[in-house]
Amino acid sequence: MAERLGVLISGRGSNLQALIDAIAEGQLEARIAVVISNRPNAGGLERAAAAGIETVVIDHKLFARRDDFDVAVASALKERGVTLVCLAGFMRLVGARLLEAFPNAILNIHPSLLPAFPGVDAQRQALQHGVKVSGATVHLVTGELDGGPIVLQASVPVREDDTVETLSARILIAEHRLYPEAVRLVLERGWRVEGRRFVLGPDRAMPV
Ligand code: GRF
């Protein structure tokens, strides 16, 4: 039976779309059981609805405490039999209650080559630092912001005349390829976490 994914979004949902497309094209054997947004007007909700996926809005502003929001999200995911959670432009810190509900089963995609430039505005940080290469990272989510074990990365060049917009667009193309690939790798099992490393078993090779 196909694994059940839960995708958490806050915005336009282009990475959500990449996952929807990869599943539709048979590149990823999974099913998106639910898309949850903390923002009622997130564009990604329409993408999910257009693909016939159930959507749920859990507005963080309606919760006095972070824990209560996390518990509500965890419950909505569990009720739908979700086994792997994918953050896709989800602009909230994942708190302890959600992490405990899905140990080593929450993925995030970040628009830099971590550990460089965690947090917001990663592309702007990269430009300001003057790096010549940047990219995207998919990692397991832990309590450390953008600091969990790295599953896969993709690099892109940074050009002299790049703006935040042009660099973001180049990274986004890499993101859309990388996220389905990383989800596939995680769903195939046979991996473990050693310290801060995501390690594949002896008979498995990292996709290049
Ligand atoms: C992406 O750049 C992702 O790496 C970051 O937020 C952005 C979300 O874009 N976490 P989208 O909503 O998937 O289009």
mmCIF file of N, CA, C and O and ligand atoms in Angstrom, residues 11-16 88-89 91 108-111 123 172 175-176, ligand 1:
data_model
loop_
_atom_site.group_PDB
_atom_site.id
_atom_site.type_symbol
_atom_site.label_atom_id
_atom_site.label_comp_id
_atom_site.label_asym_id
_atom_site.label_seq_id
_atom_site.Cartn_x
_atom_site.Cartn_y
_atom_site.Cartn_z
ATOM 1 N N GLY A 11 2.254 28.802 2.117
ATOM 2 C CA GLY A 11 2.217 29.743 1.004
ATOM 3 C C GLY A 11 1.844 29.136 -0.333
ATOM 4 O O GLY A 11 0.939 28.305 -0.426
ATOM 5 N N ARG A 12 2.635 29.496 -1.358
ATOM 6 C CA ARG A 12 2.223 29.196 -2.738
ATOM 7 C C ARG A 12 2.238 27.706 -3.068
ATOM 8 O O ARG A 12 1.556 27.249 -3.977
ATOM 9 N N GLY A 13 3.074 26.919 -2.401
ATOM 10 C CA GLY A 13 2.995 25.468 -2.561
ATOM 11 C C GLY A 13 3.593 24.908 -3.833
ATOM 12 O O GLY A 13 3.134 23.880 -4.341
ATOM 13 N N SER A 14 4.664 25.526 -4.348
ATOM 14 C CA SER A 14 5.249 24.951 -5.567
ATOM 15 C C SER A 14 5.976 23.630 -5.269
ATOM 16 O O SER A 14 6.011 22.734 -6.120
ATOM 17 N N ASN A 15 6.521 23.487 -4.071
ATOM 18 C CA ASN A 15 7.118 22.196 -3.716
ATOM 19 C C ASN A 15 6.055 21.128 -3.496
ATOM 20 O O ASN A 15 6.262 19.958 -3.822
ATOM 21 N N LEU A 16 4.934 21.538 -2.945
ATOM 22 C CA LEU A 16 3.783 20.626 -2.851
ATOM 23 C C LEU A 16 3.423 20.144 -4.253
ATOM 24 O O LEU A 16 3.212 18.943 -4.482
ATOM 25 N N ALA A 88 6.693 22.005 3.403
ATOM 26 C CA ALA A 88 6.938 22.578 2.078
ATOM 27 C C ALA A 88 6.583 24.059 2.133
ATOM 28 O O ALA A 88 5.454 24.459 1.845
ATOM 29 N N GLY A 89 7.551 24.855 2.583
ATOM 30 C CA GLY A 89 7.280 26.274 2.751
ATOM 31 C C GLY A 89 6.382 26.518 3.946
ATOM 32 O O GLY A 89 5.559 27.421 3.942
ATOM 33 N N MET A 91 5.976 27.954 7.387
ATOM 34 C CA MET A 91 6.729 29.017 8.056
ATOM 35 C C MET A 91 6.510 29.048 9.573
ATOM 36 O O MET A 91 6.424 30.127 10.169
ATOM 37 N N ASN A 108 12.049 18.554 5.797
ATOM 38 C CA ASN A 108 11.908 19.954 5.395
ATOM 39 C C ASN A 108 12.801 20.209 4.193
ATOM 40 O O ASN A 108 13.841 19.553 4.029
ATOM 41 N N ILE A 109 12.395 21.162 3.362
ATOM 42 C CA ILE A 109 13.283 21.606 2.274
ATOM 43 C C ILE A 109 13.652 23.058 2.535
ATOM 44 O O ILE A 109 12.800 23.881 2.877
ATOM 45 N N HIS A 110 14.957 23.321 2.384
ATOM 46 C CA HIS A 110 15.483 24.651 2.707
ATOM 47 C C HIS A 110 16.309 25.163 1.529
ATOM 48 O O HIS A 110 17.119 24.420 0.968
ATOM 49 N N PRO A 111 16.148 26.448 1.163
ATOM 50 C CA PRO A 111 16.819 26.954 -0.042
ATOM 51 C C PRO A 111 18.258 27.429 0.174
ATOM 52 O O PRO A 111 18.606 28.551 -0.188
ATOM 53 N N GLN A 123 18.375 32.882 0.603
ATOM 54 C CA GLN A 123 18.966 33.302 -0.670
ATOM 55 C C GLN A 123 19.637 34.668 -0.531
ATOM 56 O O GLN A 123 20.711 34.889 -1.078
ATOM 57 N N LEU A 172 14.871 27.191 -6.811
ATOM 58 C CA LEU A 172 13.544 26.555 -6.780
ATOM 59 C C LEU A 172 13.449 25.413 -7.797
ATOM 60 O O LEU A 172 12.842 24.371 -7.517
ATOM 61 N N GLU A 175 15.010 22.615 -6.210
ATOM 62 C CA GLU A 175 14.156 22.113 -5.119
ATOM 63 C C GLU A 175 13.107 21.137 -5.644
ATOM 64 O O GLU A 175 12.849 20.089 -5.049
ATOM 65 N N HIS A 176 12.507 21.504 -6.769
ATOM 66 C CA HIS A 176 11.392 20.702 -7.287
ATOM 67 C C HIS A 176 11.855 19.317 -7.743
ATOM 68 O O HIS A 176 11.075 18.375 -7.765
HETATM 69 C C1 GRF B 1 10.991 27.176 -0.772
HETATM 70 O O1 GRF B 1 12.038 27.965 -1.229
HETATM 71 C C2 GRF B 1 11.445 26.274 0.346
HETATM 72 O O2 GRF B 1 12.771 25.862 0.215
HETATM 73 C C3 GRF B 1 11.308 27.171 1.547
HETATM 74 O O3 GRF B 1 10.152 27.919 1.315
HETATM 75 C C4 GRF B 1 9.918 27.999 -0.097
HETATM 76 C C5 GRF B 1 8.546 27.459 -0.309
HETATM 77 O O4 GRF B 1 8.117 27.623 -1.636
HETATM 78 N N1 GRF B 1 11.253 26.386 2.755
HETATM 79 P P1 GRF B 1 6.786 26.896 -2.117
HETATM 80 O O5 GRF B 1 5.667 27.340 -1.189
HETATM 81 O O6 GRF B 1 7.018 25.421 -2.058
HETATM 82 O O7 GRF B 1 6.573 27.379 -3.506
#
